Amino acid sequence: MNNYILELKDVSIFFDEEVLLNSISMTIPRGKLVAVTGPSGCGKSTLLKIAAGLLPPDSGNVFIEGTDIFNISRNTLFTMRKHFAFVFQDGALMSNLTLYNNLALPLKYHYRLKDKEISERVNATLEDFGLEDVRMHLPAKLSIGQRKLASFARALIMEPKLIFFDEPVSGVDSLTLNKMIDKIIPLRDDPEVTVIMVSHNLEFIKTSADYIALIYENNLFAYGKRDDIMRSDDPILQRVLSIIVDEQEIVAEEVLKILTDDSI
Amino acid sequence: MARYFDSLGRWVLNRIENSLDFCAYITRIFRSLFRKKGASLESGITVLFKQVLFTGVQALPVIALVALALGAIAIVQSLTQLPRFGGEAFVGKILITVIVRELGPILTGFIVIGRSGTAITTEIGNMVVQHEIEALESMGIDPIRYLAIPRIFGVTASLVALNIYFDVFALIGGFLVSKMVLFTSLSIFLRQLIAAMVISDVTVSILKGLIFGILISLICTFRGFAVRVSSTEVPQQASKAVVGSITALFIADGIITFIYYF
């Protein structure tokens, strides 16, 4: 078995003739948690969507388990995706389905399970995520944190080998943040599961990631083991990391300003 | 002059691109429909039932109202105009030709476009904007198989049924007016209709309902998926879906009628 579950080869994408990602090549080791970070607008989420096969690159290839996912039929890709999961930044739950049916949907679609079996699996997962009280609610009635947790739960119900996370801990309250971290850490420690996570939160990355990929000015600026990246002496690399920290602090300050401004 | 040719060229290229996209969409529908491996269509059955409920069952009152009115108007016009030319004997035939063969399928199609076609485009378009289609794809759920195919079957089956329902109510409307004006009994009215009706009237009507249903559902789902990123595209695509469906309806109606008479 190959040590790498996912490989990106010279992946580039352009928006309106401007380069958004320039010739990115990287390999994702099996069973590890890889955090992709970088300043705002550098193309992290786009890279994640390309890696998951949701957005075709303008050039380059993406291999999952050795299969070039943009050179196979759509039906083959749909079959392969049973074993991957993507947790969207905004949840992306089906707005016309209850939370229960959102979780049941991939099970019903992919497996011919009995209703009782589906019900047991869905209810156990909802309980595990503390969402059992809102199981019959439509997504519009859920808080942002609940939607993120629900999206995470929907991803895990299929027991995926490869999980893509888009900003799992951004814009959530501390309670949800703790719940998310509590769920992500066991996944990192599971040798059968590989996680690729886009995040701005360097503190979270420092505590959870095995590897860090740093995207800066449309390029893969640095990629390696977490400690090698965080403790690097390279002044430019440290400067880029400080830009990310600064961005986070600016956002935090702005939020604080809004919250404490009595005139609003 | 150069600018005129430039914009004309762009318009032509856009049309060609649009037609090719539509052909590719139909190919995808067929591929998903006849996909052997993997998921069954069972998960889309709930979607199909919901579509039949919305397009078919919930449209019954409006269809009945329009059909009764049309039947009544058609018989009033026939009864006032035809005697001037000595054509009273053709009332039944005209009623059958106008309602069953022509206006029934067309008006039912219009009502389905207005109620369900726009709703389908808007719903799918909003799902694209809210990343729900991407979420389906990320779970390995084919949006064509899960969203489009059940809607195509649902709308087509509903339109065929609604068309028959429309014809029946329009004829009832015609009968009620005949009863009030000419005191025609039901048995005489039915006898006249049966004498005027040939089997091809019914088959052409059902065939039109079937083809209109397929066209409306294909165009409206295609327009929904054509939304790219912004919510402002949704009403634009809904408008294109309505115009496209009406145009397709008339073209198909013309072709079927032409084939039938020649």
mmCIF file of C-alpha atoms in Angstrom, chain A residues 14 28 62 66 74 95 116 125 135 142 147 160 169 177 179 187 219 226 241 244 249 259 261 264:
data_model
loop_
_atom_site.group_PDB
_atom_site.id
_atom_site.type_symbol
_atom_site.label_atom_id
_atom_site.label_comp_id
_atom_site.label_asym_id
_atom_site.label_seq_id
_atom_site.Cartn_x
_atom_site.Cartn_y
_atom_site.Cartn_z
ATOM 1 C CA PHE A 14 -6.811 30.848 -12.549
ATOM 2 C CA ILE A 28 -0.532 13.821 2.033
ATOM 3 C CA VAL A 62 -4.902 15.051 -8.211
ATOM 4 C CA GLY A 66 -3.254 6.448 -6.869
ATOM 5 C CA ARG A 74 -18.198 11.006 -12.787
ATOM 6 C CA SER A 95 -32.140 23.030 3.715
ATOM 7 C CA LYS A 116 -34.075 0.483 11.948
ATOM 8 C CA THR A 125 -24.156 9.941 15.931
ATOM 9 C CA ARG A 135 -32.823 16.069 15.407
ATOM 10 C CA LEU A 142 -30.001 25.642 13.997
ATOM 11 C CA ARG A 147 -24.806 23.514 11.743
ATOM 12 C CA PRO A 160 -14.609 7.991 5.900
ATOM 13 C CA VAL A 169 -13.154 26.127 14.197
ATOM 14 C CA LEU A 177 -15.038 24.913 19.563
ATOM 15 C CA LYS A 179 -16.701 19.916 20.932
ATOM 16 C CA LEU A 187 -9.391 11.407 14.190
ATOM 17 C CA ASN A 219 2.381 29.240 -3.962
ATOM 18 C CA ARG A 226 4.476 20.827 12.362
ATOM 19 C CA LEU A 241 3.109 33.060 10.139
ATOM 20 C CA ILE A 244 -1.726 35.024 9.847
ATOM 21 C CA GLU A 249 -5.895 39.544 16.063
ATOM 22 C CA LEU A 259 -19.392 44.095 20.885
ATOM 23 C CA ASP A 261 -19.558 49.803 21.032
ATOM 24 C CA ILE A 264 -24.425 50.085 17.623
#
